[in-house]
Structures are given as structure tokens and as C-alpha cells.
mmCIF file of C-alpha atoms and ligand atoms in Angstrom:
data_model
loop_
_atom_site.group_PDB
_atom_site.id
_atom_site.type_symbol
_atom_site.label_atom_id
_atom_site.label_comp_id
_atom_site.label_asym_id
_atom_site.label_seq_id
_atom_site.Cartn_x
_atom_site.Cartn_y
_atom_site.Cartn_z
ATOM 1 C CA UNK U 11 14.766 8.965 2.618
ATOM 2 C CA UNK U 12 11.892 6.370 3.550
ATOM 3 C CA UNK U 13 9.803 8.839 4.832
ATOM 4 C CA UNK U 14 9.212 9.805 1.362
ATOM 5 C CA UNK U 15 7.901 8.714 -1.502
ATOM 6 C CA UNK U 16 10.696 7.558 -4.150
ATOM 7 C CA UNK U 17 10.609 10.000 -7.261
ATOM 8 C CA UNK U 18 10.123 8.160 -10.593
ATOM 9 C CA UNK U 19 10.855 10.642 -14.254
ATOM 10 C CA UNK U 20 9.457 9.142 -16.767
ATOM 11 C CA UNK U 21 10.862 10.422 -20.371
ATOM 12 C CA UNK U 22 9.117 9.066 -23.186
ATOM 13 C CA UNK U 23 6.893 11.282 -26.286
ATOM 14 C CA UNK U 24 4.695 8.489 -26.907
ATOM 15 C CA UNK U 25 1.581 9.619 -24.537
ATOM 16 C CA UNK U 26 -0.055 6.157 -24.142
ATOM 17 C CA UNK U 27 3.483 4.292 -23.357
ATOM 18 C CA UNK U 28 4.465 7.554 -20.739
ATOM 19 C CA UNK U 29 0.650 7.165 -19.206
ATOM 20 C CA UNK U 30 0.974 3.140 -19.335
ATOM 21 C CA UNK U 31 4.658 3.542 -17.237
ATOM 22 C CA UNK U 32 3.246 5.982 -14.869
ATOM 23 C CA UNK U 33 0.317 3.863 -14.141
ATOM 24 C CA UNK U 34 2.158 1.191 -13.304
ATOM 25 C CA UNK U 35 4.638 2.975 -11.252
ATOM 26 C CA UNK U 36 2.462 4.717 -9.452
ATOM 27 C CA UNK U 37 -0.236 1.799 -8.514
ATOM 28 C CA UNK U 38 2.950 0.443 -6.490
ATOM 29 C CA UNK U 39 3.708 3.716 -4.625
ATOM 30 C CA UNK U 40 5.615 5.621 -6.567
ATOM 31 C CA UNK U 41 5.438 9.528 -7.164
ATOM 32 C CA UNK U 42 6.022 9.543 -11.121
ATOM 33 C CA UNK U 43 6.759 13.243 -12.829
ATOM 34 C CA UNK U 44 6.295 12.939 -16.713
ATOM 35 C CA UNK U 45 8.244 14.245 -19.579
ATOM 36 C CA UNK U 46 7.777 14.349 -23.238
ATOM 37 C CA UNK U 47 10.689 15.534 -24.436
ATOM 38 C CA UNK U 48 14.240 15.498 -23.521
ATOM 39 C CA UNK U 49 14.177 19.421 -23.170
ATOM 40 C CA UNK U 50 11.409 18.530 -20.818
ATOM 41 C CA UNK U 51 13.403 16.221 -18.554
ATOM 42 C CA UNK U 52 16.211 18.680 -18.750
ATOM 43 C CA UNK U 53 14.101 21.437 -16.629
ATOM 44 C CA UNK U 54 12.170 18.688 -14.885
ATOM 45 C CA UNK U 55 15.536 16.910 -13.248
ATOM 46 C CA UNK U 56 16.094 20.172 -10.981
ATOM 47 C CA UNK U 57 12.843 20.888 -9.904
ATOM 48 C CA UNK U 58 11.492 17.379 -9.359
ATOM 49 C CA UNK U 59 14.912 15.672 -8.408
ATOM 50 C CA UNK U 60 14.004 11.914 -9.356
ATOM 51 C CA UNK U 61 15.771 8.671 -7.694
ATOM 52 C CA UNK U 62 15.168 7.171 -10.740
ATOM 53 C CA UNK U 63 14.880 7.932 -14.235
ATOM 54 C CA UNK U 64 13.163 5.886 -17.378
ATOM 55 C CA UNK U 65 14.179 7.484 -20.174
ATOM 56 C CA UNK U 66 13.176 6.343 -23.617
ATOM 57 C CA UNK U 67 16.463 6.808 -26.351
ATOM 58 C CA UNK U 68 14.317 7.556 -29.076
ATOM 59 C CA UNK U 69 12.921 11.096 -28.473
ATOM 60 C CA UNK U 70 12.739 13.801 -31.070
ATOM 61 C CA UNK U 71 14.924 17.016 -30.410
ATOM 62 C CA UNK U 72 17.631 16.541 -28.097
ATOM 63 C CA UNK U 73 18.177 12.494 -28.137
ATOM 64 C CA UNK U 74 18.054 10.340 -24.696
ATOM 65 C CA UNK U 75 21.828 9.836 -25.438
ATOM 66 C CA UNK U 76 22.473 13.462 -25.113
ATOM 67 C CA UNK U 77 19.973 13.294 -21.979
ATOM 68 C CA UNK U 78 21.646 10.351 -19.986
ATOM 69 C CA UNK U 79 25.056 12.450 -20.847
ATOM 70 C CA UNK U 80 23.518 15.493 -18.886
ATOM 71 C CA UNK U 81 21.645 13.787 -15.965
ATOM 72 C CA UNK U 82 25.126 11.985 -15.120
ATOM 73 C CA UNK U 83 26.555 15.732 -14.731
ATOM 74 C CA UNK U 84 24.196 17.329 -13.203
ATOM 75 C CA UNK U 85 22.972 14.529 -10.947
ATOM 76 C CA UNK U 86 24.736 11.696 -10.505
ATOM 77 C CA UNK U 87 23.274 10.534 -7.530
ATOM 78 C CA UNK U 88 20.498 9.352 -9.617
ATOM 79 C CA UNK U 89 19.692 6.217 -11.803
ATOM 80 C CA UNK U 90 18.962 5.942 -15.084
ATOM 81 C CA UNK U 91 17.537 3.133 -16.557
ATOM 82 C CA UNK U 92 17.515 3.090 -20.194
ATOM 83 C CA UNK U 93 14.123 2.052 -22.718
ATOM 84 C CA UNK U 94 15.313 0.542 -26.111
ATOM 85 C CA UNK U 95 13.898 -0.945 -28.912
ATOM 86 C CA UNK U 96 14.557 -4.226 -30.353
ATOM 87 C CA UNK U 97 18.071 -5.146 -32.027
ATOM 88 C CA UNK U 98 19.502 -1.669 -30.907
ATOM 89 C CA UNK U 99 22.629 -2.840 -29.285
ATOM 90 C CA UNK U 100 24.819 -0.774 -30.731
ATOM 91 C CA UNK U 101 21.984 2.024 -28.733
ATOM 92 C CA UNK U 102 22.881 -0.044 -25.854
ATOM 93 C CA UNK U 103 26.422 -0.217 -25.227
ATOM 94 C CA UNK U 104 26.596 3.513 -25.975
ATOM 95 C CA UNK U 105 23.623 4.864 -23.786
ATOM 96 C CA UNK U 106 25.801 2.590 -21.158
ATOM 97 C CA UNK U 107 28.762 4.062 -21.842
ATOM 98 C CA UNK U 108 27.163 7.588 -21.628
ATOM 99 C CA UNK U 109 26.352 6.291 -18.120
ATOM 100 C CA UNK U 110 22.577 4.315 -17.977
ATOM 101 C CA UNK U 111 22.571 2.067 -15.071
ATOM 102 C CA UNK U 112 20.342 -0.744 -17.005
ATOM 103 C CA UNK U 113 17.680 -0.777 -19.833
ATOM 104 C CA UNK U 114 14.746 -3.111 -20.758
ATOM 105 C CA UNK U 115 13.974 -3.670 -24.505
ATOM 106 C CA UNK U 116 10.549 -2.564 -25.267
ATOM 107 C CA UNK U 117 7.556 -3.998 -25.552
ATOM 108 C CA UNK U 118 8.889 -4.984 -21.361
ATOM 109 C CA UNK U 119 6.342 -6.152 -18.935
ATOM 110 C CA UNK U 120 5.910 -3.266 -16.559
ATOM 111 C CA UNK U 121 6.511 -5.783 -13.296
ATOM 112 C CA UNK U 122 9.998 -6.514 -15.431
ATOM 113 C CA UNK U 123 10.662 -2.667 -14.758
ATOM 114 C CA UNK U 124 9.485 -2.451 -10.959
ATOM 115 C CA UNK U 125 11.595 -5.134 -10.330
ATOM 116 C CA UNK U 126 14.603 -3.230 -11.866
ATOM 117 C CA UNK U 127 13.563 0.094 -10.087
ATOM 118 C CA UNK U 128 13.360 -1.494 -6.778
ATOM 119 C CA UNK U 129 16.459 -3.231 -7.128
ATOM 120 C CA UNK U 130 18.226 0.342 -7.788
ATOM 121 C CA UNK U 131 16.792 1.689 -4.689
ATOM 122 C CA UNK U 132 17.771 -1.310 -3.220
ATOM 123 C CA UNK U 133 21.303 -0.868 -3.761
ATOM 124 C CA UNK U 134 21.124 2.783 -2.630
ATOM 125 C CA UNK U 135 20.150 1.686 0.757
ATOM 126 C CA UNK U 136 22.298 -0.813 0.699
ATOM 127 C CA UNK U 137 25.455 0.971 1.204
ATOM 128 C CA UNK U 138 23.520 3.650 3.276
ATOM 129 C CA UNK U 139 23.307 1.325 5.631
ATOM 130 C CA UNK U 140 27.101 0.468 5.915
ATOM 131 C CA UNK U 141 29.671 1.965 8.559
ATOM 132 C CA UNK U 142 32.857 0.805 7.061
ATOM 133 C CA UNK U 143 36.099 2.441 5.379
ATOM 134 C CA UNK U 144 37.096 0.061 2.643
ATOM 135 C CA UNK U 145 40.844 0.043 1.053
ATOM 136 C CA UNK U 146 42.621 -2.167 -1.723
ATOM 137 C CA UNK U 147 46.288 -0.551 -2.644
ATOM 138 C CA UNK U 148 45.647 2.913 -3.486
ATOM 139 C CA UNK U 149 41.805 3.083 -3.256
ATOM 140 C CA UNK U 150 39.162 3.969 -0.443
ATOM 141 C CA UNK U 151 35.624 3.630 -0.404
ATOM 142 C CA UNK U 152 33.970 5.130 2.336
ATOM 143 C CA UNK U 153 31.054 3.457 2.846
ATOM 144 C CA UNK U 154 29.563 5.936 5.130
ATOM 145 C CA UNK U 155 30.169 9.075 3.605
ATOM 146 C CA UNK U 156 29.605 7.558 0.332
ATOM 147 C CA UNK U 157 32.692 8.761 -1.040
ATOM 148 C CA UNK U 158 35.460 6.922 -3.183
ATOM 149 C CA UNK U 159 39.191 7.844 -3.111
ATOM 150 C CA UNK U 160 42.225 7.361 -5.627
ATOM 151 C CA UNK U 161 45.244 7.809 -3.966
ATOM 152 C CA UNK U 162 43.236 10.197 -1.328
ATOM 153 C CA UNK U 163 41.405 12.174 -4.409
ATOM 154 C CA UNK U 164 37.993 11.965 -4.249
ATOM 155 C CA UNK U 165 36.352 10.796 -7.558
ATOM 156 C CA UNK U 166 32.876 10.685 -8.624
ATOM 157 C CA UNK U 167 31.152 7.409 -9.002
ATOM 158 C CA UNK U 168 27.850 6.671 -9.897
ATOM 159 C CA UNK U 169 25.368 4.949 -7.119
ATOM 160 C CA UNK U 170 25.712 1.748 -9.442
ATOM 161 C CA UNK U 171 29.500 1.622 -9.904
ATOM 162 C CA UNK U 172 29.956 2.272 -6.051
ATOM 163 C CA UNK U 173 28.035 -0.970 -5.319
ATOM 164 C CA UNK U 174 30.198 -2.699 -8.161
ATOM 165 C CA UNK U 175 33.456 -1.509 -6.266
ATOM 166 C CA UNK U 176 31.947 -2.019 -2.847
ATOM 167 C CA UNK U 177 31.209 -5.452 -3.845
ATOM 168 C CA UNK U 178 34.665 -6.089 -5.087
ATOM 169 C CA UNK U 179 36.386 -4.509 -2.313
ATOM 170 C CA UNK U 180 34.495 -7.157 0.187
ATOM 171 C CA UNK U 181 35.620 -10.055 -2.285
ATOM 172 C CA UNK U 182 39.333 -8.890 -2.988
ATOM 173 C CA UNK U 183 40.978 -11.856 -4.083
ATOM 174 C CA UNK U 184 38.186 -13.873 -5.358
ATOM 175 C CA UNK U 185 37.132 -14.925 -8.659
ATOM 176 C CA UNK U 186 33.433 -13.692 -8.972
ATOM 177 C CA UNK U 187 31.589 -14.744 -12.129
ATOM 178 C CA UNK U 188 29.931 -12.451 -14.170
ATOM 179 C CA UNK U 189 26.557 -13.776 -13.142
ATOM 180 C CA UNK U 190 27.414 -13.462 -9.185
ATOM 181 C CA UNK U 191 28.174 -9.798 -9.632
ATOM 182 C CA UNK U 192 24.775 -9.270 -11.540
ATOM 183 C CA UNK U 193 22.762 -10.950 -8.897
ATOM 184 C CA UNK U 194 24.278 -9.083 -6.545
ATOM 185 C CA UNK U 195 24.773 -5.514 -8.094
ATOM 186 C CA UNK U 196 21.473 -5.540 -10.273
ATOM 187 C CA UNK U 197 18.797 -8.054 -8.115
ATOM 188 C CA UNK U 198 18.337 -11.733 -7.658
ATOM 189 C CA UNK U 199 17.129 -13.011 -11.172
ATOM 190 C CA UNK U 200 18.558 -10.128 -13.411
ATOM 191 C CA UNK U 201 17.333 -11.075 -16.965
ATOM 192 C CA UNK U 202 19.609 -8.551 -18.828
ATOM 193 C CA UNK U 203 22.838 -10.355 -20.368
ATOM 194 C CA UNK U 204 26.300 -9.391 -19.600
ATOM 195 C CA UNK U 205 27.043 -6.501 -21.557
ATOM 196 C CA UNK U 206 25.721 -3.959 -18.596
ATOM 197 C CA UNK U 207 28.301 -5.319 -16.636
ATOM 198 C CA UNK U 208 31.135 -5.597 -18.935
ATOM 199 C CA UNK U 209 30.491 -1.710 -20.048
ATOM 200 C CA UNK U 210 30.019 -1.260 -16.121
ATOM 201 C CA UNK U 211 33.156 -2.561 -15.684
ATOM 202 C CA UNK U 212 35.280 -0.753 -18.437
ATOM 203 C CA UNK U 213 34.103 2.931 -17.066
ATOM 204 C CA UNK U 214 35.191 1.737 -13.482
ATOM 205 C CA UNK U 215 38.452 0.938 -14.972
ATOM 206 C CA UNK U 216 38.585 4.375 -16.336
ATOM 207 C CA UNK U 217 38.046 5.662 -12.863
ATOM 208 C CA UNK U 218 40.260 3.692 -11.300
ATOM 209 C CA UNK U 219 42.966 2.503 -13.473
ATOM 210 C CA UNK U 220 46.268 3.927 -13.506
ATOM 211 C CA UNK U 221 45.849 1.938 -17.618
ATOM 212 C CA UNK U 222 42.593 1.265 -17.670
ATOM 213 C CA UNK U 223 43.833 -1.409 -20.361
ATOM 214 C CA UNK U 224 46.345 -3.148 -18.511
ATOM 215 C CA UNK U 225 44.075 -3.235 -15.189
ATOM 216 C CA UNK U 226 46.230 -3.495 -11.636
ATOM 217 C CA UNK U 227 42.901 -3.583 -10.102
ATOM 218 C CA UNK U 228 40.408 -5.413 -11.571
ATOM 219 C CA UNK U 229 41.363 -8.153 -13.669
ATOM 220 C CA UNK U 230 39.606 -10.214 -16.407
ATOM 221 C CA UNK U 231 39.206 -13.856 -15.616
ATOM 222 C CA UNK U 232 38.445 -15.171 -18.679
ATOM 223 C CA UNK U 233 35.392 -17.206 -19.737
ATOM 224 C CA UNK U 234 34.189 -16.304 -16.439
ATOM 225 C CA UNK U 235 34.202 -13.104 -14.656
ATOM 226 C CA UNK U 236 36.475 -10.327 -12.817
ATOM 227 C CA UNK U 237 38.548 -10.301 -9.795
ATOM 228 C CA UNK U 238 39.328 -7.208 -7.934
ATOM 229 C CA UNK U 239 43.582 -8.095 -7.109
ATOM 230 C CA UNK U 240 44.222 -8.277 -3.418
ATOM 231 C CA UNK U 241 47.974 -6.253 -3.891
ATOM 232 C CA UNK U 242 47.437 -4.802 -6.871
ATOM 233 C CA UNK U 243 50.938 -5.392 -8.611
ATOM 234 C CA UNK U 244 51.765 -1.863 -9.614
ATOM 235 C CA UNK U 245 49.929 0.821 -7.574
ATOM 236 C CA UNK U 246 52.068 3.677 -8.327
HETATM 237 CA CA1 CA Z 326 9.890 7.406 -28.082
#
């Protein structure tokens, strides 16, 4: 992996906001592939296989929603970081839920978005670089392998909800505020608020939740943050 260059998609129609992106991206080392449409990205994803993908919502024919939703299936090794405009939140919490890793609001400074690339990568290598089986009741992350268990099924997670777990799993016990885990998960200085972490947090119930709404796992501490329960109560 670091003997080549990280693989930026940029999906945007507007020409001068796509060339402004891939600029940017590429002055710092990048290798950026550009699409124009969403159909675009579609055949692009195979061929070009990004690490990374910044993909605008607001595309004409098939919609960045319906984009994110495919990317997650057919890749979901990769990130996807998600280009909104102003006083879409409702945009937000769904392109989340569809499974974006982060947006920026546009107009964003480009160094905003580096800084959020590199701190995707970052977290990739980050558990590359681990050698450790991780367990809490019923669940195993293998830190290695890169593979996460539920009651010895393997499950699929996405490169950003492994780090969530995997920072969990080193914490069980403790209270972590939401703020910690955003530092940590996201990069120093995140300026995103809470929400991509609470939506975060709700699909890695879903995964690993016997009730994702009566958690045994990871529990709400409230007004603060999440804990990921030592003996989880009920791990039937
Ligand atoms: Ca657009």
C-alpha cells in the first residue's frame, strides 16, 4: 500500500468545483480519477478502485444517495466522504446512514478536505499495523486479518466502523465522550459535530446488537458519550 499512490474519485457535475478538488488533491500527491455523473462513478469504482471517494449528493441522474448505497456493496473497503450543501441535514444523516464515512458542507476549504482524507487513510493504516485478536462477550475483532466476528460469524464492517469498535474494544469499560471518540476515530481537531458519530454509532449497533435498541454492548452515557460494557449483561 505505500508504495503507491493513494487513489482519490472525485464525483461531482460541476466541472470547475471537480477540476478545483482534483487540483488540490493532486498538488499534495494524490492520483485523482474524475467523474461527472453518478453512472460515471459507477463504472469508474471497478476499474480505478479508489481509497477514497468525494462524492457530491447533488448529481443529476442516479443521486449520490443511490451512489454511496452501491459503493458500500460493491466496495466496502473504501471511504466515502460525503459533499453537501448548506442546511441539508436531513441529506446528512441519510447519506450517513446509507454509509458515508464524513462530509464537509460546501463552499469547504480544500486543506479542510485533505485533512479529512488523510485522516481516513490514517485510520486504515492504523489497524494494519496491529497484531492483536480483540474480544468483548460474544464479539472478535481481528485486528490482523481485519475481520470482525459475532458469535464466530464474520460480518462486514466498514474501514470506519472497525476503528470505532477497535477503539471501544481497547477502552471496554470506560466512559469515552463523544468528542474523545471523534478525535480519535476521525483526526485530532475534527470540526464536524456529533451527528457522524451518533449515526456511526446506531449502524454499529445494527451490526452488533442482539436489539440494537436496548444495546448489551454499547451503551449511551448520557449528556456525554458511549461506553462499550465490559460483560455485556445479556450476550445470548
Ligand atoms: Ca453537483
Amino acid at each position: 500500500m505505500d508504495d503507491t499512490k493513494n487513489k482519490i474519485m472525485v464525483v461531482e457535475d460541476e466541472e470547475s468545483i471537480r477540476r478545483f478538488i482534483n487540483l488540490n488533491l493532486s498538488a499534495v500527491g494524490y492520483e485523482v480519477g474524475e467523474a461527472e455523473s453518478g453512472e460515471k462513478a459507477l463504472t469508474m469504482l471497478r476499474s480505478f478502485r479508489p481509497d477514497v471517494t468525494v462524492l457530491d449528493l447533488m448529481l443529476p441522474g442516479i443521486s449520490g444517495f443511490e451512489v454511496c448505497r452501491q459503493i458500500r456493496k460493491m466496495m466496502p473497503e473504501t471511504f466515502v466522504i460525503m459533499l453537501t450543501a448548506k442546511g441539508q441535514d436531513t441529506d446528512i444523516i441519510l447519506g450517513l446512514e446509507l454509509g458515508a464515512d464524513d462530509y464537509l458542507i460546501k463552499p469547504f476549504n480544500p486543506f479542510e478536505l485533505i485533512a479529512r482524507i488523510k485522516a481516513m487513510l490514517r485510520r486504515r493504516t492504523q489497524f494494519k499495523a496491529g497484531k492483536k485478536v480483540l474480544r468483548c462477550g460474544h464479539l472478535c475483532l481481528d485486528v490482523m486479518a481485519n475481520k470482525f466476528f459475532k458469535k464466530g460469524v464474520e460480518t462486514e464492517l466498514t474501514p470506519t466502523e472497525f476503528a470505532l469498535l477497535k477503539m471501544f474494544m481497547e477502552n471496554q469499560g470506560k466512559a469515552l465522550k463523544r468528542n474523545e471518540i471523534l478525535n480519535a476515530v476521525w483526526g485530532e481537531n475534527y470540526f464536524g459535530d456529533t451527528k457522524t458519530l451518533d449515526v456511526h454509532i446506531r449502524r454499529l449497533r445494527e451490526k452488533l446488537e442482539n436489539n440494537p435498541s436496548e444495546p448489551d454492548y454499547i451503551k449511551t452515557v448520557w449528556g456525554s458519550g458511549y461506553r462499550l460494557q465490559a460483560e455485556p449483561d445479556r450476550s445470548t
